[in-house]
Every structure is written in structure tokens, then in C-alpha cells.
């Protein structure tokens, strides 16, 4: 085993958020890979990535981060063009218990 001194596992709030979202997705039974190719943090698969196409583009986002209508439009259109659902995932802290919980919202573009 290699010991690395001076390295902390989750250093920034963004890393902490991504780690919590990854953990949430993993415990839901999804397989996860990098999502930077599609503009997200992760791609989520319903099974082995060698046998399935990813169903979701997942972006870990802080709850307080504002989303403009243009953000929603481009994320929805991008995910539709690649036949995936765009998922925004965040964590919140419940006041009474000081416990973190996950919030997940998905959207896809619908043709009119």
C-alpha cells in the first residue's frame, strides 16, 4: 500500500458535491463514467457500459446556483440530440438533523 502524505480526499465544495452525487447514483444501481464529452459531470448507465448506452447526463450543481432559461434550453436540446435525459443533482442539508440529502431533477426536450 502506498501512503500519500498531505492529500485530502475531498478538498473543495465542488469535489464534495460530485462525490456525494456519485455515491447517490452508485447506490441507485447505476454505472457511472465521465460526462465531460456531453457537458456534464457524469454519464449514468442502467447496467454494464459495455452492454448499455448511457441514459443520463448528470451535472452536480449547488442548489443556490442560478439557472438561466438559456442554460435549461441548451442542456435540454443537447441531451435530446444525443438521446439522453439531462439530470441536475444537488445535496441539501436538513436543518433539524444536519443531515445531507440528495435532490435530483431531470428534464428532456419535447418536440411540438
Short mmCIF file of C-alpha atoms in Angstrom, two decimals:
data_model
loop_
_atom_site.label_atom_id
_atom_site.label_comp_id
_atom_site.label_asym_id
_atom_site.label_seq_id
_atom_site.Cartn_x
_atom_site.Cartn_y
_atom_site.Cartn_z
CA UNK A 1 0.00 0.00 0.00
CA UNK A 2 1.31 3.43 -0.92
CA UNK A 3 0.94 6.14 1.67
CA UNK A 4 0.41 9.63 0.32
CA UNK A 5 1.03 12.39 2.83
CA UNK A 6 -0.69 15.75 2.63
CA UNK A 7 -3.51 14.57 0.37
CA UNK A 8 -7.08 15.01 1.48
CA UNK A 9 -9.74 13.06 -0.31
CA UNK A 10 -12.41 15.71 -0.81
CA UNK A 11 -10.83 19.12 -0.79
CA UNK A 12 -13.22 21.66 -2.32
CA UNK A 13 -17.02 22.09 -2.04
CA UNK A 14 -17.29 21.11 -5.73
CA UNK A 15 -15.41 17.86 -5.14
CA UNK A 16 -17.57 17.16 -2.09
CA UNK A 17 -20.71 17.72 -4.16
CA UNK A 18 -19.51 15.49 -7.02
CA UNK A 19 -18.51 12.78 -4.57
CA UNK A 20 -21.96 12.87 -2.90
CA UNK A 21 -23.74 12.74 -6.27
CA UNK A 22 -21.54 9.86 -7.45
CA UNK A 23 -22.27 7.97 -4.23
CA UNK A 24 -26.03 8.58 -4.65
CA UNK A 25 -26.02 7.32 -8.25
CA UNK A 26 -23.92 4.28 -7.37
CA UNK A 27 -26.27 3.28 -4.56
CA UNK A 28 -29.20 3.56 -7.00
CA UNK A 29 -27.56 0.78 -9.02
CA UNK A 30 -26.26 2.90 -11.89
CA UNK A 31 -22.84 2.60 -13.50
CA UNK A 32 -21.04 5.92 -13.81
CA UNK A 33 -18.39 7.25 -16.20
CA UNK A 34 -17.08 10.72 -17.01
CA UNK A 35 -19.59 13.02 -18.65
CA UNK A 36 -17.37 15.86 -19.89
CA UNK A 37 -17.83 14.75 -23.51
CA UNK A 38 -21.54 15.62 -23.20
CA UNK A 39 -21.24 18.71 -20.99
CA UNK A 40 -21.97 17.04 -17.65
CA UNK A 41 -20.00 15.63 -14.76
CA UNK A 42 -21.09 12.01 -15.21
CA UNK A 43 -22.82 9.66 -17.61
CA UNK A 44 -25.09 7.14 -15.88
CA UNK A 45 -25.81 3.70 -17.30
CA UNK A 46 -28.53 1.24 -16.23
CA UNK A 47 -26.02 -1.61 -16.43
CA UNK A 48 -22.56 -2.51 -17.69
CA UNK A 49 -21.35 0.27 -20.06
CA UNK A 50 -20.09 -2.42 -22.44
CA UNK A 51 -23.67 -3.66 -22.89
CA UNK A 52 -25.78 -0.49 -22.49
CA UNK A 53 -25.83 3.06 -23.77
CA UNK A 54 -25.94 5.73 -21.10
CA UNK A 55 -29.39 7.07 -20.30
CA UNK A 56 -28.44 10.18 -18.32
CA UNK A 57 -26.08 13.13 -18.45
CA UNK A 58 -25.63 14.12 -14.81
CA UNK A 59 -24.42 17.52 -13.63
CA UNK A 60 -23.62 18.09 -9.97
CA UNK A 61 -24.75 21.62 -9.21
CA UNK A 62 -25.05 23.59 -5.99
CA UNK A 63 -28.65 24.32 -5.12
CA UNK A 64 -28.01 28.06 -4.92
CA UNK A 65 -26.51 28.22 -8.42
CA UNK A 66 -28.84 30.23 -10.66
CA UNK A 67 -30.00 28.66 -13.92
CA UNK A 68 -30.98 30.91 -16.78
CA UNK A 69 -33.56 29.90 -19.37
CA UNK A 70 -30.74 29.63 -21.92
CA UNK A 71 -28.94 27.09 -19.67
CA UNK A 72 -32.06 24.95 -19.49
CA UNK A 73 -32.63 25.19 -23.25
CA UNK A 74 -29.11 24.21 -24.26
CA UNK A 75 -28.91 21.36 -21.74
CA UNK A 76 -32.30 20.03 -22.82
CA UNK A 77 -31.55 20.28 -26.52
CA UNK A 78 -28.10 18.74 -26.14
CA UNK A 79 -29.44 15.77 -24.20
CA UNK A 80 -32.24 15.23 -26.71
CA UNK A 81 -29.82 15.28 -29.65
CA UNK A 82 -27.74 12.51 -28.06
CA UNK A 83 -30.85 10.58 -26.86
CA UNK A 84 -30.27 11.06 -23.14
CA UNK A 85 -32.01 12.75 -20.22
CA UNK A 86 -30.24 15.66 -18.53
CA UNK A 87 -30.12 15.37 -14.75
CA UNK A 88 -29.27 18.14 -12.28
CA UNK A 89 -28.21 16.71 -8.93
CA UNK A 90 -27.51 18.53 -5.68
CA UNK A 91 -27.29 17.96 -1.96
CA UNK A 92 -29.15 19.87 0.73
CA UNK A 93 -28.72 19.98 4.46
CA UNK A 94 -31.81 19.37 6.57
CA UNK A 95 -31.93 21.91 9.36
CA UNK A 96 -33.26 19.72 12.16
CA UNK A 97 -30.93 16.77 11.75
CA UNK A 98 -27.99 18.46 9.99
CA UNK A 99 -28.20 15.52 7.58
CA UNK A 100 -27.40 15.81 3.89
CA UNK A 101 -29.97 14.62 1.38
CA UNK A 102 -29.86 14.47 -2.39
CA UNK A 103 -32.11 16.36 -4.79
CA UNK A 104 -32.34 15.21 -8.38
CA UNK A 105 -34.21 16.89 -11.24
CA UNK A 106 -34.31 15.63 -14.80
CA UNK A 107 -35.52 17.21 -18.00
CA UNK A 108 -35.66 16.40 -21.67
CA UNK A 109 -36.68 18.41 -24.67
CA UNK A 110 -40.10 17.67 -26.16
CA UNK A 111 -40.95 18.42 -29.76
CA UNK A 112 -44.04 20.46 -30.50
#
